[in-house]
Short mmCIF file of N, CA and C in Angstrom, two decimals:
data_model
loop_
_atom_site.label_atom_id
_atom_site.label_comp_id
_atom_site.label_asym_id
_atom_site.label_seq_id
_atom_site.Cartn_x
_atom_site.Cartn_y
_atom_site.Cartn_z
N UNK K 33 -113.12 -32.95 -36.85
CA UNK K 33 -112.22 -32.89 -35.78
C UNK K 33 -112.12 -31.24 -35.35
N UNK K 34 -112.16 -31.09 -34.09
CA UNK K 34 -112.21 -29.67 -33.54
C UNK K 34 -110.72 -29.10 -33.77
N UNK K 35 -110.63 -27.74 -33.76
CA UNK K 35 -109.44 -26.93 -34.04
C UNK K 35 -108.22 -27.40 -32.98
N UNK K 36 -108.69 -27.59 -31.78
CA UNK K 36 -107.70 -27.90 -30.68
C UNK K 36 -107.15 -29.17 -30.92
N UNK K 37 -107.86 -30.05 -31.25
CA UNK K 37 -107.37 -31.50 -31.62
C UNK K 37 -106.51 -31.44 -32.89
N UNK K 38 -106.97 -30.75 -33.83
CA UNK K 38 -106.16 -30.68 -35.05
C UNK K 38 -104.74 -30.07 -34.79
N UNK K 39 -104.74 -29.01 -33.99
CA UNK K 39 -103.58 -28.36 -33.60
C UNK K 39 -102.59 -29.18 -32.83
N UNK K 40 -103.21 -29.92 -31.84
CA UNK K 40 -102.41 -30.95 -31.21
C UNK K 40 -101.82 -32.04 -31.91
N UNK K 41 -102.58 -32.58 -32.98
CA UNK K 41 -102.11 -33.60 -33.85
C UNK K 41 -100.91 -32.99 -34.80
N UNK K 42 -101.11 -31.93 -35.20
CA UNK K 42 -100.13 -31.25 -36.13
C UNK K 42 -98.77 -30.97 -35.33
N UNK K 43 -98.93 -30.70 -34.06
CA UNK K 43 -97.81 -30.56 -33.31
C UNK K 43 -97.15 -31.86 -32.76
N UNK K 44 -97.82 -32.73 -32.53
CA UNK K 44 -97.29 -34.03 -31.88
C UNK K 44 -96.84 -35.06 -32.84
N UNK K 45 -97.44 -35.22 -34.01
CA UNK K 45 -97.24 -36.23 -34.92
C UNK K 45 -95.79 -36.12 -35.49
N UNK K 46 -95.31 -35.06 -36.09
CA UNK K 46 -93.96 -35.07 -36.65
C UNK K 46 -92.84 -35.32 -35.73
N UNK K 47 -92.79 -34.93 -34.41
CA UNK K 47 -91.70 -35.41 -33.54
C UNK K 47 -91.94 -36.90 -33.17
N UNK K 48 -93.17 -37.36 -33.08
CA UNK K 48 -93.39 -38.83 -32.89
C UNK K 48 -92.87 -39.62 -34.03
N UNK K 49 -93.06 -39.09 -35.17
CA UNK K 49 -92.59 -40.00 -36.36
C UNK K 49 -91.12 -40.04 -36.38
N UNK K 50 -90.49 -38.90 -36.00
CA UNK K 50 -89.01 -38.86 -35.98
C UNK K 50 -88.46 -39.70 -34.89
N UNK K 51 -89.16 -39.70 -33.82
CA UNK K 51 -88.67 -40.45 -32.57
C UNK K 51 -88.80 -42.00 -33.06
N UNK K 52 -89.92 -42.40 -33.54
CA UNK K 52 -90.14 -43.83 -34.04
C UNK K 52 -89.05 -44.25 -34.91
N UNK K 53 -88.85 -43.41 -35.85
CA UNK K 53 -87.67 -43.69 -36.75
C UNK K 53 -86.39 -43.89 -36.27
N UNK K 54 -86.06 -43.12 -35.31
CA UNK K 54 -84.82 -43.27 -34.52
C UNK K 54 -84.80 -44.65 -33.65
N UNK K 55 -85.99 -44.84 -33.07
CA UNK K 55 -86.03 -46.11 -32.20
C UNK K 55 -86.03 -47.32 -33.10
N UNK K 56 -86.74 -47.18 -34.22
CA UNK K 56 -86.80 -48.34 -35.13
C UNK K 56 -85.44 -48.77 -35.83
N UNK K 57 -84.71 -47.77 -36.09
CA UNK K 57 -83.41 -47.89 -36.74
C UNK K 57 -82.49 -48.51 -35.77
N UNK K 58 -82.44 -48.14 -34.62
CA UNK K 58 -81.52 -48.69 -33.62
C UNK K 58 -80.01 -48.32 -33.71
N UNK K 59 -79.56 -47.83 -34.96
CA UNK K 59 -78.22 -47.52 -35.29
C UNK K 59 -78.02 -46.01 -35.56
N UNK K 60 -79.04 -45.23 -35.20
CA UNK K 60 -79.02 -43.80 -35.55
C UNK K 60 -77.93 -43.22 -34.76
N UNK K 61 -77.30 -42.14 -35.27
CA UNK K 61 -76.39 -41.37 -34.57
C UNK K 61 -76.43 -39.93 -35.13
N UNK K 62 -76.16 -38.94 -34.38
CA UNK K 62 -76.12 -37.65 -35.00
C UNK K 62 -74.60 -37.39 -35.40
N UNK K 63 -74.83 -36.71 -36.61
CA UNK K 63 -73.54 -36.52 -37.29
C UNK K 63 -73.79 -35.30 -38.40
N UNK K 64 -72.51 -34.92 -38.85
CA UNK K 64 -72.63 -33.86 -40.06
C UNK K 64 -72.06 -34.49 -41.21
N UNK K 65 -72.84 -34.30 -42.45
CA UNK K 65 -72.45 -34.84 -43.67
C UNK K 65 -72.22 -33.65 -44.65
N UNK K 66 -71.12 -33.65 -45.50
CA UNK K 66 -70.90 -32.67 -46.33
C UNK K 66 -70.81 -33.31 -47.78
N UNK K 67 -71.40 -32.64 -48.75
CA UNK K 67 -71.38 -33.08 -50.16
C UNK K 67 -72.19 -32.17 -51.09
N UNK K 68 -72.62 -32.69 -52.22
CA UNK K 68 -73.48 -31.93 -53.12
C UNK K 68 -74.79 -32.39 -53.27
N UNK K 69 -75.78 -31.55 -53.44
CA UNK K 69 -77.22 -31.99 -53.66
C UNK K 69 -77.26 -32.45 -55.17
N UNK K 70 -77.73 -33.78 -55.31
CA UNK K 70 -77.76 -34.40 -56.57
C UNK K 70 -79.18 -35.14 -56.59
N UNK K 71 -79.66 -35.21 -57.91
CA UNK K 71 -80.86 -36.00 -58.13
C UNK K 71 -80.70 -37.40 -57.66
N UNK K 72 -81.62 -38.07 -57.02
CA UNK K 72 -81.44 -39.47 -56.50
C UNK K 72 -81.11 -40.40 -57.78
N UNK K 73 -81.88 -40.38 -58.64
CA UNK K 73 -81.78 -41.34 -59.86
C UNK K 73 -80.38 -41.16 -60.43
N UNK K 74 -79.85 -39.97 -60.54
CA UNK K 74 -78.48 -39.88 -61.05
C UNK K 74 -77.37 -40.17 -59.96
N UNK K 75 -77.67 -40.07 -58.86
CA UNK K 75 -76.64 -40.38 -57.76
C UNK K 75 -76.70 -41.97 -57.75
N UNK K 76 -77.80 -42.61 -57.81
CA UNK K 76 -77.89 -44.07 -57.94
C UNK K 76 -77.29 -44.60 -59.13
N UNK K 77 -77.32 -43.92 -60.23
CA UNK K 77 -76.66 -44.27 -61.46
C UNK K 77 -75.11 -43.98 -61.50
N UNK K 78 -74.61 -43.19 -60.53
CA UNK K 78 -73.24 -42.95 -60.53
C UNK K 78 -72.81 -41.60 -61.29
N UNK K 79 -73.70 -40.68 -61.54
CA UNK K 79 -73.34 -39.45 -62.22
C UNK K 79 -74.09 -38.31 -61.57
N UNK K 80 -73.73 -37.12 -61.95
CA UNK K 80 -74.45 -35.91 -61.43
C UNK K 80 -75.33 -35.33 -62.43
N UNK K 81 -76.48 -34.94 -61.89
CA UNK K 81 -77.46 -34.22 -62.82
C UNK K 81 -78.43 -33.57 -61.75
N UNK K 82 -79.00 -32.60 -62.14
CA UNK K 82 -79.23 -32.14 -63.58
C UNK K 82 -77.78 -31.30 -64.01
N UNK K 83 -77.78 -31.00 -65.34
CA UNK K 83 -76.61 -30.38 -65.91
C UNK K 83 -76.36 -29.06 -65.26
N UNK K 84 -77.50 -28.41 -65.00
CA UNK K 84 -77.50 -26.94 -64.38
C UNK K 84 -78.74 -26.71 -63.71
N UNK K 85 -78.93 -25.54 -62.85
CA UNK K 85 -80.10 -25.18 -62.20
C UNK K 85 -81.37 -24.95 -63.12
N UNK K 86 -81.13 -24.89 -64.37
CA UNK K 86 -82.32 -24.60 -65.34
C UNK K 86 -82.68 -25.77 -66.07
N UNK K 87 -81.95 -27.06 -65.85
CA UNK K 87 -82.26 -28.25 -66.53
C UNK K 87 -83.62 -28.65 -66.39
N UNK K 88 -84.39 -29.10 -67.35
CA UNK K 88 -85.80 -29.54 -67.09
C UNK K 88 -85.81 -30.71 -66.39
N UNK K 89 -84.71 -31.53 -66.16
CA UNK K 89 -84.56 -32.75 -65.44
C UNK K 89 -85.00 -32.55 -64.04
N UNK K 90 -84.89 -31.34 -63.44
CA UNK K 90 -85.31 -31.03 -62.19
C UNK K 90 -86.81 -31.40 -61.81
N UNK K 91 -87.56 -31.03 -62.91
CA UNK K 91 -89.03 -31.40 -62.65
C UNK K 91 -89.39 -32.86 -62.58
N UNK K 92 -88.52 -33.72 -63.16
CA UNK K 92 -88.70 -35.16 -63.30
C UNK K 92 -88.08 -35.89 -62.23
N UNK K 93 -87.20 -35.22 -61.47
CA UNK K 93 -86.43 -35.92 -60.40
C UNK K 93 -87.39 -36.11 -59.19
N UNK K 94 -87.75 -37.14 -58.66
CA UNK K 94 -88.67 -37.36 -57.54
C UNK K 94 -88.06 -36.80 -56.26
N UNK K 95 -86.68 -37.07 -56.00
CA UNK K 95 -86.14 -36.68 -54.84
C UNK K 95 -84.71 -36.42 -54.98
N UNK K 96 -84.07 -35.65 -54.17
CA UNK K 96 -82.68 -35.16 -54.20
C UNK K 96 -82.09 -35.73 -52.83
N UNK K 97 -80.71 -35.96 -53.07
CA UNK K 97 -79.93 -36.71 -52.06
C UNK K 97 -78.71 -35.67 -51.69
N UNK K 98 -78.04 -35.93 -50.75
CA UNK K 98 -76.75 -35.17 -50.34
C UNK K 98 -75.69 -36.28 -50.62
N UNK K 99 -74.80 -36.06 -51.70
CA UNK K 99 -73.96 -37.11 -52.22
C UNK K 99 -72.54 -36.68 -51.86
N UNK K 100 -71.85 -37.46 -51.25
CA UNK K 100 -70.47 -37.30 -50.84
C UNK K 100 -69.52 -37.47 -51.91
N UNK K 101 -68.34 -36.95 -51.89
CA UNK K 101 -67.38 -37.19 -53.03
C UNK K 101 -67.15 -38.62 -53.41
N UNK K 102 -67.19 -39.54 -52.45
CA UNK K 102 -66.94 -41.06 -52.81
C UNK K 102 -68.05 -41.72 -53.48
N UNK K 103 -69.24 -41.03 -53.64
CA UNK K 103 -70.47 -41.47 -54.22
C UNK K 103 -71.50 -41.87 -53.27
N UNK K 104 -71.09 -42.04 -52.00
CA UNK K 104 -72.17 -42.50 -51.03
C UNK K 104 -73.14 -41.27 -51.02
N UNK K 105 -74.43 -41.59 -50.77
CA UNK K 105 -75.31 -40.52 -50.61
C UNK K 105 -76.37 -40.80 -49.51
N UNK K 106 -77.00 -39.66 -49.04
CA UNK K 106 -78.08 -39.87 -47.99
C UNK K 106 -79.34 -39.07 -48.47
N UNK K 107 -80.44 -39.74 -48.08
CA UNK K 107 -81.67 -39.07 -48.30
C UNK K 107 -81.79 -38.13 -47.10
N UNK K 108 -82.36 -36.86 -47.33
CA UNK K 108 -82.57 -35.95 -46.20
C UNK K 108 -84.13 -35.93 -46.06
N UNK K 109 -84.56 -36.75 -45.12
CA UNK K 109 -85.90 -37.25 -45.09
C UNK K 109 -86.99 -36.08 -44.77
N UNK K 110 -86.54 -35.12 -43.89
CA UNK K 110 -87.51 -34.01 -43.54
C UNK K 110 -87.22 -32.79 -44.13
N UNK K 111 -86.21 -32.66 -44.99
CA UNK K 111 -85.90 -31.47 -45.71
C UNK K 111 -86.76 -31.19 -46.89
N UNK K 112 -87.40 -30.03 -46.82
CA UNK K 112 -88.45 -29.93 -48.00
C UNK K 112 -87.83 -29.84 -49.39
N UNK K 113 -88.58 -30.47 -50.32
CA UNK K 113 -88.08 -30.59 -51.67
C UNK K 113 -87.67 -29.17 -52.26
N UNK K 114 -88.46 -28.13 -51.99
CA UNK K 114 -87.96 -26.86 -52.65
C UNK K 114 -86.73 -26.46 -52.09
N UNK K 115 -86.27 -26.78 -51.00
CA UNK K 115 -84.91 -26.33 -50.31
C UNK K 115 -83.88 -27.11 -51.03
N UNK K 116 -84.12 -28.48 -51.46
CA UNK K 116 -83.15 -29.23 -52.11
C UNK K 116 -82.98 -28.88 -53.52
N UNK K 117 -84.10 -28.42 -54.18
CA UNK K 117 -84.16 -28.02 -55.47
C UNK K 117 -83.37 -26.67 -55.62
N UNK K 118 -83.57 -25.72 -54.85
CA UNK K 118 -83.05 -24.50 -54.76
C UNK K 118 -81.42 -24.52 -54.77
N UNK K 119 -81.02 -25.60 -53.97
CA UNK K 119 -79.49 -25.67 -53.78
C UNK K 119 -78.92 -26.86 -54.48
N UNK K 120 -79.56 -27.41 -55.49
CA UNK K 120 -79.08 -28.53 -56.31
C UNK K 120 -77.69 -28.05 -56.89
N UNK K 121 -76.84 -29.10 -56.89
CA UNK K 121 -75.47 -29.04 -57.41
C UNK K 121 -74.54 -28.11 -56.45
N UNK K 122 -75.04 -27.51 -55.41
CA UNK K 122 -74.20 -26.77 -54.56
C UNK K 122 -73.63 -27.72 -53.48
N UNK K 123 -72.45 -27.28 -53.10
CA UNK K 123 -71.87 -27.96 -51.92
C UNK K 123 -72.67 -27.51 -50.65
N UNK K 124 -73.06 -28.51 -49.85
CA UNK K 124 -73.88 -28.43 -48.72
C UNK K 124 -73.43 -29.24 -47.60
N UNK K 125 -74.04 -28.89 -46.37
CA UNK K 125 -73.71 -29.66 -45.31
C UNK K 125 -74.95 -29.76 -44.42
N UNK K 126 -75.31 -31.02 -43.96
CA UNK K 126 -76.50 -31.32 -43.17
C UNK K 126 -75.97 -31.92 -41.88
N UNK K 127 -76.71 -31.50 -40.83
CA UNK K 127 -76.46 -31.97 -39.52
C UNK K 127 -77.70 -32.63 -38.99
N UNK K 128 -77.58 -33.75 -38.45
CA UNK K 128 -78.88 -34.43 -37.83
C UNK K 128 -78.40 -35.84 -37.39
N UNK K 129 -79.60 -36.67 -37.52
CA UNK K 129 -79.57 -37.98 -37.04
C UNK K 129 -79.60 -38.98 -38.24
N UNK K 130 -78.60 -39.63 -38.32
CA UNK K 130 -78.31 -40.63 -39.45
C UNK K 130 -78.70 -42.03 -39.15
N UNK K 131 -79.50 -42.62 -40.05
CA UNK K 131 -79.72 -44.09 -40.07
C UNK K 131 -78.92 -44.72 -41.10
N UNK K 132 -77.86 -45.44 -40.79
CA UNK K 132 -76.99 -46.01 -41.64
C UNK K 132 -77.66 -47.13 -42.52
N UNK K 133 -78.58 -47.80 -41.99
CA UNK K 133 -79.28 -48.94 -42.55
C UNK K 133 -80.06 -48.51 -43.81
N UNK K 134 -80.60 -47.28 -43.77
CA UNK K 134 -81.38 -46.71 -44.89
C UNK K 134 -80.76 -45.56 -45.46
N UNK K 135 -79.51 -45.16 -45.14
CA UNK K 135 -78.76 -44.01 -45.61
C UNK K 135 -79.69 -42.81 -45.73
N UNK K 136 -80.42 -42.52 -44.61
CA UNK K 136 -81.27 -41.30 -44.36
C UNK K 136 -80.74 -40.54 -43.30
N UNK K 137 -81.18 -39.27 -43.28
CA UNK K 137 -80.86 -38.34 -42.23
C UNK K 137 -82.04 -37.62 -41.97
N UNK K 138 -82.41 -37.42 -40.66
CA UNK K 138 -83.50 -36.45 -40.17
C UNK K 138 -82.70 -35.21 -39.95
N UNK K 139 -82.90 -34.28 -40.65
CA UNK K 139 -82.00 -32.99 -40.69
C UNK K 139 -82.48 -32.08 -39.56
N UNK K 140 -81.39 -31.62 -38.82
CA UNK K 140 -81.62 -30.55 -37.78
C UNK K 140 -81.34 -29.23 -38.35
N UNK K 141 -80.27 -29.18 -39.28
CA UNK K 141 -79.84 -27.94 -39.80
C UNK K 141 -79.24 -28.30 -41.24
N UNK K 142 -79.47 -27.38 -42.16
CA UNK K 142 -78.93 -27.57 -43.50
C UNK K 142 -78.20 -26.23 -43.90
N UNK K 143 -76.95 -26.41 -44.34
CA UNK K 143 -76.22 -25.24 -44.68
C UNK K 143 -75.57 -25.37 -46.23
N UNK K 144 -75.36 -24.30 -46.89
CA UNK K 144 -74.80 -24.25 -48.10
C UNK K 144 -73.56 -23.42 -48.08
N UNK K 145 -72.60 -23.85 -48.94
CA UNK K 145 -71.36 -23.21 -48.99
C UNK K 145 -71.33 -21.76 -49.65
N UNK K 146 -70.83 -20.80 -49.06
CA UNK K 146 -70.69 -19.41 -49.65
C UNK K 146 -69.21 -19.08 -49.66
N UNK K 147 -69.00 -17.92 -50.18
CA UNK K 147 -67.66 -17.38 -50.19
C UNK K 147 -67.04 -17.28 -48.76
N UNK K 148 -67.87 -17.02 -47.80
CA UNK K 148 -67.48 -16.94 -46.41
C UNK K 148 -67.50 -18.21 -45.58
N UNK K 149 -67.84 -19.32 -46.05
CA UNK K 149 -67.97 -20.50 -45.44
C UNK K 149 -69.35 -21.12 -45.59
N UNK K 150 -69.77 -21.71 -44.56
CA UNK K 150 -71.28 -22.39 -44.80
C UNK K 150 -72.23 -21.45 -44.03
N UNK K 151 -73.27 -21.26 -44.66
CA UNK K 151 -74.34 -20.50 -44.17
C UNK K 151 -75.67 -21.34 -44.04
N UNK K 152 -76.28 -21.32 -42.90
CA UNK K 152 -77.46 -22.03 -42.63
C UNK K 152 -78.66 -21.45 -43.29
N UNK K 153 -79.36 -22.27 -44.05
CA UNK K 153 -80.44 -21.81 -44.88
C UNK K 153 -81.77 -22.49 -44.50
N UNK K 154 -81.71 -23.51 -43.64
CA UNK K 154 -82.83 -24.09 -43.19
C UNK K 154 -82.68 -24.84 -41.86
N UNK K 155 -83.53 -24.78 -40.82
CA UNK K 155 -83.43 -25.61 -39.64
C UNK K 155 -84.80 -26.20 -39.35
N UNK K 156 -84.80 -27.19 -38.77
CA UNK K 156 -86.11 -28.04 -38.25
C UNK K 156 -86.94 -27.10 -37.41
N UNK K 157 -86.12 -26.33 -36.43
CA UNK K 157 -86.73 -25.47 -35.45
C UNK K 157 -87.44 -24.29 -36.11
N UNK K 158 -86.78 -23.66 -37.09
CA UNK K 158 -87.39 -22.55 -37.67
C UNK K 158 -88.67 -22.95 -38.62
N UNK K 159 -88.56 -24.21 -39.13
CA UNK K 159 -89.59 -24.84 -39.99
C UNK K 159 -90.82 -24.99 -39.08
N UNK K 160 -90.59 -25.45 -37.86
CA UNK K 160 -91.65 -25.64 -36.91
C UNK K 160 -92.21 -24.36 -36.42
N UNK K 161 -91.38 -23.35 -36.17
CA UNK K 161 -91.91 -22.07 -35.77
C UNK K 161 -92.73 -21.38 -36.87
N UNK K 162 -92.39 -21.58 -38.18
CA UNK K 162 -93.23 -20.98 -39.14
C UNK K 162 -94.56 -21.74 -39.31
N UNK K 163 -94.52 -22.96 -39.04
CA UNK K 163 -95.67 -23.74 -39.29
C UNK K 163 -96.55 -23.30 -38.00
N UNK K 164 -96.11 -23.08 -36.86
CA UNK K 164 -96.95 -22.68 -35.77
C UNK K 164 -97.53 -21.24 -36.07
N UNK K 165 -96.57 -20.42 -36.64
CA UNK K 165 -97.10 -19.04 -36.92
C UNK K 165 -98.28 -19.09 -37.98
N UNK K 166 -98.04 -19.72 -38.90
CA UNK K 166 -99.04 -19.88 -40.05
C UNK K 166 -100.42 -20.54 -39.55
N UNK K 167 -100.24 -21.67 -38.95
CA UNK K 167 -101.40 -22.48 -38.61
C UNK K 167 -102.11 -22.35 -37.25
N UNK K 168 -101.32 -21.97 -36.33
CA UNK K 168 -101.72 -21.91 -34.95
C UNK K 168 -101.93 -20.50 -34.43
N UNK K 169 -101.15 -19.59 -34.90
CA UNK K 169 -101.29 -18.13 -34.26
C UNK K 169 -102.29 -17.36 -34.82
N UNK K 170 -103.13 -17.99 -35.85
CA UNK K 170 -104.22 -17.15 -36.34
C UNK K 170 -103.94 -16.59 -37.82
N UNK K 171 -102.72 -16.64 -38.28
CA UNK K 171 -102.54 -16.09 -39.63
C UNK K 171 -103.34 -16.80 -40.59
N UNK K 172 -103.55 -18.06 -40.47
CA UNK K 172 -104.30 -18.81 -41.52
C UNK K 172 -105.59 -19.48 -40.86
N UNK K 173 -106.12 -18.93 -40.04
CA UNK K 173 -107.40 -19.51 -39.38
C UNK K 173 -108.67 -19.17 -40.16
N UNK K 174 -109.46 -20.11 -40.21
CA UNK K 174 -110.73 -20.02 -40.92
C UNK K 174 -111.92 -20.13 -39.84
N UNK K 175 -112.70 -18.96 -39.83
CA UNK K 175 -113.65 -18.80 -38.83
C UNK K 175 -114.84 -19.71 -39.07
N UNK K 176 -115.10 -20.17 -40.29
CA UNK K 176 -116.25 -20.99 -40.82
C UNK K 176 -117.35 -20.10 -41.26
N UNK K 177 -117.17 -18.76 -41.21
CA UNK K 177 -118.12 -17.96 -41.69
C UNK K 177 -117.80 -17.40 -43.15
N UNK K 178 -118.75 -17.56 -44.06
CA UNK K 178 -118.33 -17.04 -45.43
C UNK K 178 -119.23 -15.83 -45.67
N UNK K 179 -118.63 -14.80 -46.15
CA UNK K 179 -119.36 -13.54 -46.51
C UNK K 179 -119.45 -13.24 -47.90
#
């Protein structure tokens, strides 16, 4: 596949997947959810884990969720795992499109609580901008020549 087509696919596919998810869900709505980042297996079992940020359990937990105080939790479908792990056990807020049927959110912005309020640590737009910088603006281009 040529570079132009590859760039076009990388640019077009993620928004199309998000749009299809919204259309397929039919009940999606934009909202803000506040809670703590918890391991999914633990949230499903009704407890909090890992015990702390150095707990080896982090390596074995396949995914993390944003769990509200009442126990309900939401999968943050497009938020990278490293962001969730970095902020595990912290109070966080995510804004985006929620699909109540699957308890998922396509995140537009992810914030964590600090002493001064909530600080934005990740946005979908910044993620897309960095992807474009790395893969499309020449930072990570391979010319095909090996020297």
